[in-house]
mmCIF file of C-alpha atoms and ligand atoms in Angstrom:
data_model
loop_
_atom_site.group_PDB
_atom_site.id
_atom_site.type_symbol
_atom_site.label_atom_id
_atom_site.label_comp_id
_atom_site.label_asym_id
_atom_site.label_seq_id
_atom_site.Cartn_x
_atom_site.Cartn_y
_atom_site.Cartn_z
ATOM 1 C CA UNK A 13 6.447 -19.167 3.840
ATOM 2 C CA UNK A 14 7.508 -17.706 7.232
ATOM 3 C CA UNK A 15 5.935 -16.810 10.559
ATOM 4 C CA UNK A 16 7.224 -13.259 10.868
ATOM 5 C CA UNK A 17 3.635 -11.950 11.169
ATOM 6 C CA UNK A 18 2.572 -14.628 13.648
ATOM 7 C CA UNK A 19 -0.347 -13.435 15.836
ATOM 8 C CA UNK A 20 -0.691 -10.164 13.908
ATOM 9 C CA UNK A 21 -3.970 -8.733 12.654
ATOM 10 C CA UNK A 22 -3.320 -7.071 9.300
ATOM 11 C CA UNK A 23 -5.548 -4.594 7.454
ATOM 12 C CA UNK A 24 -4.787 -3.789 3.803
ATOM 13 C CA UNK A 25 -6.526 -1.152 1.653
ATOM 14 C CA UNK A 26 -6.771 -1.509 -2.134
ATOM 15 C CA UNK A 27 -6.337 -5.240 -1.611
ATOM 16 C CA UNK A 28 -8.586 -6.662 -4.350
ATOM 17 C CA UNK A 29 -5.866 -6.316 -6.988
ATOM 18 C CA UNK A 30 -2.202 -5.882 -7.745
ATOM 19 C CA UNK A 31 0.225 -4.993 -4.977
ATOM 20 C CA UNK A 32 -2.450 -4.796 -2.261
ATOM 21 C CA UNK A 33 -3.707 -8.255 -3.187
ATOM 22 C CA UNK A 34 -0.159 -9.617 -2.938
ATOM 23 C CA UNK A 35 0.343 -7.863 0.422
ATOM 24 C CA UNK A 36 -2.860 -9.357 1.867
ATOM 25 C CA UNK A 37 -2.129 -12.883 0.598
ATOM 26 C CA UNK A 38 1.527 -12.464 1.624
ATOM 27 C CA UNK A 39 0.471 -11.482 5.158
ATOM 28 C CA UNK A 40 -1.454 -14.743 5.422
ATOM 29 C CA UNK A 41 1.529 -16.680 4.049
ATOM 30 C CA UNK A 42 3.795 -14.957 6.598
ATOM 31 C CA UNK A 43 1.671 -16.194 9.503
ATOM 32 C CA UNK A 44 -0.853 -13.406 10.172
ATOM 33 C CA UNK A 45 -3.671 -14.425 12.526
ATOM 34 C CA UNK A 46 -6.306 -12.495 10.581
ATOM 35 C CA UNK A 47 -6.357 -10.358 7.449
ATOM 36 C CA UNK A 48 -8.922 -7.699 6.622
ATOM 37 C CA UNK A 49 -9.059 -7.183 2.880
ATOM 38 C CA UNK A 50 -10.484 -3.849 1.883
ATOM 39 C CA UNK A 51 -11.232 -2.223 -1.475
ATOM 40 C CA UNK A 52 -13.972 -0.409 -3.386
ATOM 41 C CA UNK A 53 -14.694 -3.696 -5.186
ATOM 42 C CA UNK A 54 -14.071 -7.328 -4.288
ATOM 43 C CA UNK A 55 -13.340 -8.299 -7.918
ATOM 44 C CA UNK A 56 -9.692 -8.646 -8.802
ATOM 45 C CA UNK A 57 -8.343 -6.845 -11.886
ATOM 46 C CA UNK A 58 -6.285 -9.961 -12.535
ATOM 47 C CA UNK A 59 -9.418 -12.154 -12.643
ATOM 48 C CA UNK A 60 -9.586 -15.496 -10.882
ATOM 49 C CA UNK A 61 -10.375 -15.961 -7.231
ATOM 50 C CA UNK A 62 -10.887 -12.998 -4.944
ATOM 51 C CA UNK A 63 -8.155 -12.092 -2.472
ATOM 52 C CA UNK A 64 -10.501 -13.183 0.298
ATOM 53 C CA UNK A 65 -10.963 -16.687 -1.110
ATOM 54 C CA UNK A 66 -7.201 -17.059 -1.709
ATOM 55 C CA UNK A 67 -6.617 -16.289 1.981
ATOM 56 C CA UNK A 68 -9.462 -18.553 3.088
ATOM 57 C CA UNK A 69 -7.779 -21.369 1.167
ATOM 58 C CA UNK A 70 -4.659 -20.798 3.308
ATOM 59 C CA UNK A 71 -6.754 -21.406 6.435
ATOM 60 C CA UNK A 72 -6.288 -17.875 7.783
ATOM 61 C CA UNK A 73 -9.189 -15.830 9.184
ATOM 62 C CA UNK A 74 -10.209 -13.198 6.634
ATOM 63 C CA UNK A 75 -12.895 -10.574 6.130
ATOM 64 C CA UNK A 76 -13.717 -8.355 3.155
ATOM 65 C CA UNK A 77 -14.648 -4.763 3.992
ATOM 66 C CA UNK A 78 -15.815 -2.453 1.189
ATOM 67 C CA UNK A 79 -14.057 0.859 1.757
ATOM 68 C CA UNK A 80 -13.466 3.946 -0.322
ATOM 69 C CA UNK A 81 -10.377 5.321 1.439
ATOM 70 C CA UNK A 82 -11.187 8.888 0.391
ATOM 71 C CA UNK A 83 -14.175 8.752 2.795
ATOM 72 C CA UNK A 84 -12.982 9.136 6.380
ATOM 73 C CA UNK A 85 -16.081 7.508 7.939
ATOM 74 C CA UNK A 86 -15.602 4.413 5.762
ATOM 75 C CA UNK A 87 -11.960 4.121 6.788
ATOM 76 C CA UNK A 88 -12.913 4.462 10.457
ATOM 77 C CA UNK A 89 -15.474 1.644 9.988
ATOM 78 C CA UNK A 90 -12.814 -0.513 8.294
ATOM 79 C CA UNK A 91 -10.441 -0.241 11.237
ATOM 80 C CA UNK A 92 -13.358 -0.825 13.624
ATOM 81 C CA UNK A 93 -13.890 -4.174 11.829
ATOM 82 C CA UNK A 94 -10.501 -5.298 13.170
ATOM 83 C CA UNK A 95 -11.896 -5.109 16.735
ATOM 84 C CA UNK A 96 -13.414 -8.565 16.137
ATOM 85 C CA UNK A 97 -9.844 -9.895 16.244
ATOM 86 C CA UNK A 98 -8.589 -7.650 19.071
ATOM 87 C CA UNK A 99 -7.602 -4.691 16.888
ATOM 88 C CA UNK A 100 -5.168 -3.942 14.095
ATOM 89 C CA UNK A 101 -1.445 -4.645 14.532
ATOM 90 C CA UNK A 102 -0.307 -3.841 10.997
ATOM 91 C CA UNK A 103 -2.105 -1.243 8.879
ATOM 92 C CA UNK A 104 -1.147 -1.111 5.213
ATOM 93 C CA UNK A 105 -2.403 2.043 3.468
ATOM 94 C CA UNK A 106 -1.865 0.757 -0.050
ATOM 95 C CA UNK A 107 -4.800 2.053 -2.142
ATOM 96 C CA UNK A 108 -3.663 4.496 -4.807
ATOM 97 C CA UNK A 109 -4.489 5.585 -8.338
ATOM 98 C CA UNK A 110 -2.791 7.134 -11.360
ATOM 99 C CA UNK A 111 -4.281 9.474 -13.961
ATOM 100 C CA UNK A 112 -4.464 9.030 -17.736
ATOM 101 C CA UNK A 113 -3.314 12.609 -18.187
ATOM 102 C CA UNK A 114 -1.015 13.869 -15.437
ATOM 103 C CA UNK A 115 1.398 16.403 -16.870
ATOM 104 C CA UNK A 116 1.975 20.007 -15.763
ATOM 105 C CA UNK A 117 -1.526 20.931 -17.034
ATOM 106 C CA UNK A 118 -3.304 18.239 -15.003
ATOM 107 C CA UNK A 119 -7.020 19.063 -14.740
ATOM 108 C CA UNK A 120 -8.272 20.319 -11.388
ATOM 109 C CA UNK A 121 -10.904 17.564 -10.996
ATOM 110 C CA UNK A 122 -8.360 14.831 -11.748
ATOM 111 C CA UNK A 123 -5.836 16.398 -9.373
ATOM 112 C CA UNK A 124 -8.350 16.534 -6.514
ATOM 113 C CA UNK A 125 -9.578 12.975 -7.192
ATOM 114 C CA UNK A 126 -6.027 11.646 -7.121
ATOM 115 C CA UNK A 127 -5.154 13.517 -3.925
ATOM 116 C CA UNK A 128 -8.355 12.286 -2.249
ATOM 117 C CA UNK A 129 -7.174 8.683 -2.662
ATOM 118 C CA UNK A 130 -3.361 8.901 -2.630
ATOM 119 C CA UNK A 131 -2.976 11.441 0.176
ATOM 120 C CA UNK A 132 -6.276 11.854 2.076
ATOM 121 C CA UNK A 133 -6.946 8.100 1.996
ATOM 122 C CA UNK A 134 -3.471 7.280 3.289
ATOM 123 C CA UNK A 135 -3.713 9.844 6.097
ATOM 124 C CA UNK A 136 -7.228 8.682 7.114
ATOM 125 C CA UNK A 137 -5.977 5.069 7.201
ATOM 126 C CA UNK A 138 -2.990 5.932 9.374
ATOM 127 C CA UNK A 139 -5.101 8.100 11.688
ATOM 128 C CA UNK A 140 -7.766 5.443 12.232
ATOM 129 C CA UNK A 141 -5.183 2.719 12.868
ATOM 130 C CA UNK A 142 -3.139 4.861 15.256
ATOM 131 C CA UNK A 143 -6.245 5.841 17.205
ATOM 132 C CA UNK A 144 -7.214 2.194 17.685
ATOM 133 C CA UNK A 145 -3.669 1.059 18.536
ATOM 134 C CA UNK A 146 -3.388 3.801 21.165
ATOM 135 C CA UNK A 147 -6.835 2.996 22.620
ATOM 136 C CA UNK A 148 -5.806 -0.672 22.898
ATOM 137 C CA UNK A 149 -2.405 0.260 24.365
ATOM 138 C CA UNK A 150 -0.795 -1.741 21.554
ATOM 139 C CA UNK A 151 2.440 -1.159 19.721
ATOM 140 C CA UNK A 152 1.911 -1.407 15.978
ATOM 141 C CA UNK A 153 3.232 -0.857 12.502
ATOM 142 C CA UNK A 154 1.734 1.398 9.858
ATOM 143 C CA UNK A 155 3.007 0.994 6.297
ATOM 144 C CA UNK A 156 2.175 3.681 3.730
ATOM 145 C CA UNK A 157 2.415 2.978 -0.003
ATOM 146 C CA UNK A 158 4.583 5.603 -1.676
ATOM 147 C CA UNK A 159 6.451 5.143 -4.967
ATOM 148 C CA UNK A 160 9.819 5.795 -6.549
ATOM 149 C CA UNK A 161 7.762 8.633 -8.117
ATOM 150 C CA UNK A 162 7.618 10.190 -4.653
ATOM 151 C CA UNK A 163 11.412 10.302 -4.428
ATOM 152 C CA UNK A 164 12.300 11.306 -7.995
ATOM 153 C CA UNK A 165 9.991 13.390 -10.182
ATOM 154 C CA UNK A 166 8.621 12.580 -13.632
ATOM 155 C CA UNK A 167 7.016 15.106 -15.980
ATOM 156 C CA UNK A 168 4.252 12.731 -17.014
ATOM 157 C CA UNK A 169 3.111 12.134 -13.414
ATOM 158 C CA UNK A 170 3.094 15.577 -11.797
ATOM 159 C CA UNK A 171 0.119 15.076 -9.464
ATOM 160 C CA UNK A 172 1.049 11.449 -8.756
ATOM 161 C CA UNK A 173 4.642 12.370 -7.807
ATOM 162 C CA UNK A 174 3.333 15.197 -5.642
ATOM 163 C CA UNK A 175 1.022 12.812 -3.796
ATOM 164 C CA UNK A 176 3.670 10.131 -3.292
ATOM 165 C CA UNK A 177 6.277 12.670 -2.155
ATOM 166 C CA UNK A 178 3.671 13.713 0.408
ATOM 167 C CA UNK A 179 3.328 10.101 1.546
ATOM 168 C CA UNK A 180 7.096 9.828 2.117
ATOM 169 C CA UNK A 181 7.053 12.901 4.385
ATOM 170 C CA UNK A 182 3.780 11.786 6.009
ATOM 171 C CA UNK A 183 5.576 8.628 7.155
ATOM 172 C CA UNK A 184 8.378 10.665 8.714
ATOM 173 C CA UNK A 185 6.051 13.126 10.460
ATOM 174 C CA UNK A 186 3.781 10.349 11.780
ATOM 175 C CA UNK A 187 6.817 8.327 12.892
ATOM 176 C CA UNK A 188 7.792 11.291 15.048
ATOM 177 C CA UNK A 189 4.273 11.795 16.390
ATOM 178 C CA UNK A 190 3.457 8.146 17.103
ATOM 179 C CA UNK A 191 6.841 6.704 18.078
ATOM 180 C CA UNK A 192 6.364 7.503 21.786
ATOM 181 C CA UNK A 193 3.315 5.190 21.702
ATOM 182 C CA UNK A 194 5.388 2.368 20.212
ATOM 183 C CA UNK A 195 3.837 2.817 16.781
ATOM 184 C CA UNK A 196 6.252 2.614 13.835
ATOM 185 C CA UNK A 197 5.371 4.336 10.570
ATOM 186 C CA UNK A 198 7.232 3.665 7.339
ATOM 187 C CA UNK A 199 6.701 4.100 3.619
ATOM 188 C CA UNK A 200 7.489 1.613 0.868
ATOM 189 C CA UNK A 201 8.529 3.088 -2.469
ATOM 190 C CA UNK A 202 8.169 0.531 -5.263
ATOM 191 C CA UNK A 203 9.832 0.915 -8.633
ATOM 192 C CA UNK A 204 7.912 -0.354 -11.657
ATOM 193 C CA UNK A 205 5.875 -3.368 -10.589
ATOM 194 C CA UNK A 206 4.032 -5.496 -13.122
ATOM 195 C CA UNK A 207 0.370 -4.809 -12.225
ATOM 196 C CA UNK A 208 -2.882 -3.798 -13.889
ATOM 197 C CA UNK A 209 -2.093 -0.156 -12.990
ATOM 198 C CA UNK A 210 1.116 -0.237 -15.053
ATOM 199 C CA UNK A 211 -0.282 -2.303 -17.924
ATOM 200 C CA UNK A 212 -3.453 -0.233 -18.407
ATOM 201 C CA UNK A 213 -2.072 3.295 -18.039
ATOM 202 C CA UNK A 214 -0.872 4.035 -21.588
ATOM 203 C CA UNK A 215 1.837 6.559 -20.572
ATOM 204 C CA UNK A 216 3.260 4.380 -17.801
ATOM 205 C CA UNK A 217 3.014 1.200 -19.903
ATOM 206 C CA UNK A 218 4.959 2.900 -22.724
ATOM 207 C CA UNK A 219 7.648 4.166 -20.321
ATOM 208 C CA UNK A 220 8.029 0.876 -18.466
ATOM 209 C CA UNK A 221 10.265 -0.770 -21.090
ATOM 210 C CA UNK A 222 12.739 2.121 -20.765
ATOM 211 C CA UNK A 223 12.618 1.790 -16.965
ATOM 212 C CA UNK A 224 13.223 -1.953 -17.285
ATOM 213 C CA UNK A 225 16.323 -1.413 -19.411
ATOM 214 C CA UNK A 226 17.777 1.106 -16.918
ATOM 215 C CA UNK A 227 17.013 -1.062 -13.879
ATOM 216 C CA UNK A 228 20.181 -2.865 -12.695
ATOM 217 C CA UNK A 229 18.186 -6.109 -12.279
ATOM 218 C CA UNK A 230 16.828 -5.660 -15.875
ATOM 219 C CA UNK A 231 13.238 -6.613 -15.046
ATOM 220 C CA UNK A 232 10.068 -5.172 -13.570
ATOM 221 C CA UNK A 233 9.240 -6.030 -9.978
ATOM 222 C CA UNK A 234 6.649 -8.590 -8.910
ATOM 223 C CA UNK A 235 3.814 -7.678 -6.502
ATOM 224 C CA UNK A 236 5.035 -10.445 -4.171
ATOM 225 C CA UNK A 237 8.399 -8.649 -3.849
ATOM 226 C CA UNK A 238 6.615 -5.575 -2.469
ATOM 227 C CA UNK A 239 4.501 -7.835 -0.258
ATOM 228 C CA UNK A 240 7.620 -9.368 1.320
ATOM 229 C CA UNK A 241 9.049 -5.906 2.084
ATOM 230 C CA UNK A 242 5.764 -4.817 3.648
ATOM 231 C CA UNK A 243 5.636 -8.026 5.727
ATOM 232 C CA UNK A 244 9.137 -7.297 7.024
ATOM 233 C CA UNK A 245 8.252 -3.696 7.952
ATOM 234 C CA UNK A 246 5.087 -4.939 9.636
ATOM 235 C CA UNK A 247 6.943 -7.564 11.629
ATOM 236 C CA UNK A 248 8.945 -7.362 14.835
ATOM 237 C CA UNK A 249 12.067 -8.023 12.715
ATOM 238 C CA UNK A 250 11.869 -4.319 11.843
ATOM 239 C CA UNK A 251 11.287 -3.260 15.469
ATOM 240 C CA UNK A 252 13.797 -0.356 15.326
ATOM 241 C CA UNK A 253 12.841 0.835 11.827
ATOM 242 C CA UNK A 254 10.618 3.905 11.676
ATOM 243 C CA UNK A 255 10.285 6.922 9.404
ATOM 244 C CA UNK A 256 12.005 5.406 6.376
ATOM 245 C CA UNK A 257 10.948 5.194 2.734
ATOM 246 C CA UNK A 258 12.110 1.737 1.688
ATOM 247 C CA UNK A 259 12.910 1.754 -2.031
ATOM 248 C CA UNK A 260 12.097 -1.590 -3.649
ATOM 249 C CA UNK A 261 13.031 -0.785 -7.228
ATOM 250 C CA UNK A 262 15.615 -3.286 -8.459
ATOM 251 C CA UNK A 263 18.206 -0.523 -8.023
ATOM 252 C CA UNK A 264 16.648 1.873 -10.575
ATOM 253 C CA UNK A 265 16.938 5.095 -8.551
ATOM 254 C CA UNK A 266 20.481 4.242 -7.428
ATOM 255 C CA UNK A 267 22.072 4.539 -10.866
ATOM 256 C CA UNK A 268 22.593 7.311 -13.439
HETATM 257 N N1 NAD B 30 2.458 -0.865 -9.927
HETATM 258 C C1 NAD B 30 3.495 -0.063 -9.745
HETATM 259 O O1 NAD B 30 4.461 -0.066 -10.534
HETATM 260 C C2 NAD B 30 3.549 0.851 -8.561
HETATM 261 C C3 NAD B 30 4.748 1.541 -8.342
HETATM 262 C C4 NAD B 30 4.836 2.381 -7.255
HETATM 263 C C5 NAD B 30 3.765 2.528 -6.386
HETATM 264 N N2 NAD B 30 2.619 1.841 -6.624
HETATM 265 C C6 NAD B 30 1.520 2.036 -5.680
HETATM 266 O O2 NAD B 30 1.082 0.798 -5.187
HETATM 267 C C7 NAD B 30 -0.304 0.873 -4.850
HETATM 268 C C8 NAD B 30 -1.058 -0.247 -5.538
HETATM 269 O O3 NAD B 30 -0.876 -0.125 -6.948
HETATM 270 P P1 NAD B 30 -1.175 -1.329 -7.953
HETATM 271 O O4 NAD B 30 -0.146 -1.267 -9.001
HETATM 272 O O5 NAD B 30 -1.394 -2.562 -7.202
HETATM 273 O O6 NAD B 30 -2.553 -0.793 -8.576
HETATM 274 P P2 NAD B 30 -3.888 -1.568 -8.997
HETATM 275 O O7 NAD B 30 -4.637 -0.586 -9.830
HETATM 276 O O8 NAD B 30 -3.548 -2.904 -9.568
HETATM 277 O O9 NAD B 30 -4.623 -1.794 -7.606
HETATM 278 C C9 NAD B 30 -5.065 -0.695 -6.856
HETATM 279 C C10 NAD B 30 -6.281 -1.110 -6.040
HETATM 280 O O10 NAD B 30 -6.711 0.047 -5.319
HETATM 281 C C11 NAD B 30 -8.130 0.088 -5.374
HETATM 282 N N3 NAD B 30 -8.625 1.456 -5.186
HETATM 283 C C12 NAD B 30 -8.669 2.466 -6.091
HETATM 284 N N4 NAD B 30 -9.266 3.537 -5.554
HETATM 285 C C13 NAD B 30 -9.611 3.197 -4.283
HETATM 286 C C14 NAD B 30 -10.267 3.888 -3.228
HETATM 287 N N5 NAD B 30 -10.713 5.141 -3.380
HETATM 288 N N6 NAD B 30 -10.440 3.235 -2.057
HETATM 289 C C15 NAD B 30 -10.006 1.966 -1.896
HETATM 290 N N7 NAD B 30 -9.388 1.259 -2.853
HETATM 291 C C16 NAD B 30 -9.207 1.880 -4.040
HETATM 292 C C17 NAD B 30 -8.498 -0.458 -6.737
HETATM 293 O O11 NAD B 30 -9.838 -0.932 -6.769
HETATM 294 C C18 NAD B 30 -7.458 -1.565 -6.911
HETATM 295 O O12 NAD B 30 -7.923 -2.820 -6.443
HETATM 296 C C19 NAD B 30 -0.759 2.282 -5.261
HETATM 297 O O13 NAD B 30 -0.705 3.134 -4.138
HETATM 298 C C20 NAD B 30 0.287 2.679 -6.286
HETATM 299 O O14 NAD B 30 0.417 4.070 -6.408
HETATM 300 C C21 NAD B 30 2.469 1.011 -7.706
#
């Protein structure tokens, strides 16, 4: 497809399914030298071949690493696995969850579970990658998965919006901290993307038709469209881009 990730070693969390799967396969299609696919399960929600076998079929070096991103030691071990290829160049902290019931009365257990993945997991991923990049004296790119829900609020996703708003500011703060080491940190904020997460969450699935109608492009996004944006941020084509939250939403948040 392109060679913008030529020679790069890419690590993607939550990469068995949906957007993460598209990012990992997209990295291989954009020329990555090696891709480390990580998730709590290797089975794809979409069915069919695993992300790992899709990448193998492209002739790109790939490893699967089982990682629960809410567990710091597991995330550290994931990034360590990239040492086999000389260390991570592009870290994509994509894993994230939604809740069935996430209004103003969100239950404490659900709230903490969501934060442990959407915020703790993203921070642990960025920390582990930055530590390795600095130890290797390498410049690098860290891409954090936010959401349009982290830029505009929605009453049915109170905890989710809170977590994704945190990710947007995490990218800015880490960009400041890590920029002197040549490490860029950005967030990607997708609009409504047609994945298992959207189709199986009853509240979000019900709202998605309304979002589609208000979106200037009049359709939901495809996982591959997020993957292409992540590949660009990971590549040297974005060498002076750091600290942004790149909205990839078909224009939804730009209109009233
Ligand atoms: N689909 C959308 O419309 C949309 C919009 C904005 C942001 N996002 C964000 O994009 C990311 C991916 O969403 P998706 O739609 O592909 O969802 P998905 O449910 O299809 O895939 C998420 C993947 O993350 C994995 N995962 C869950 N908990 C994990 C954990 N603790 N550790 C490691 N992996 C874990 C799951 O196993 C799954 O493979 C999430 O951060 C989500 O918040 C999605």
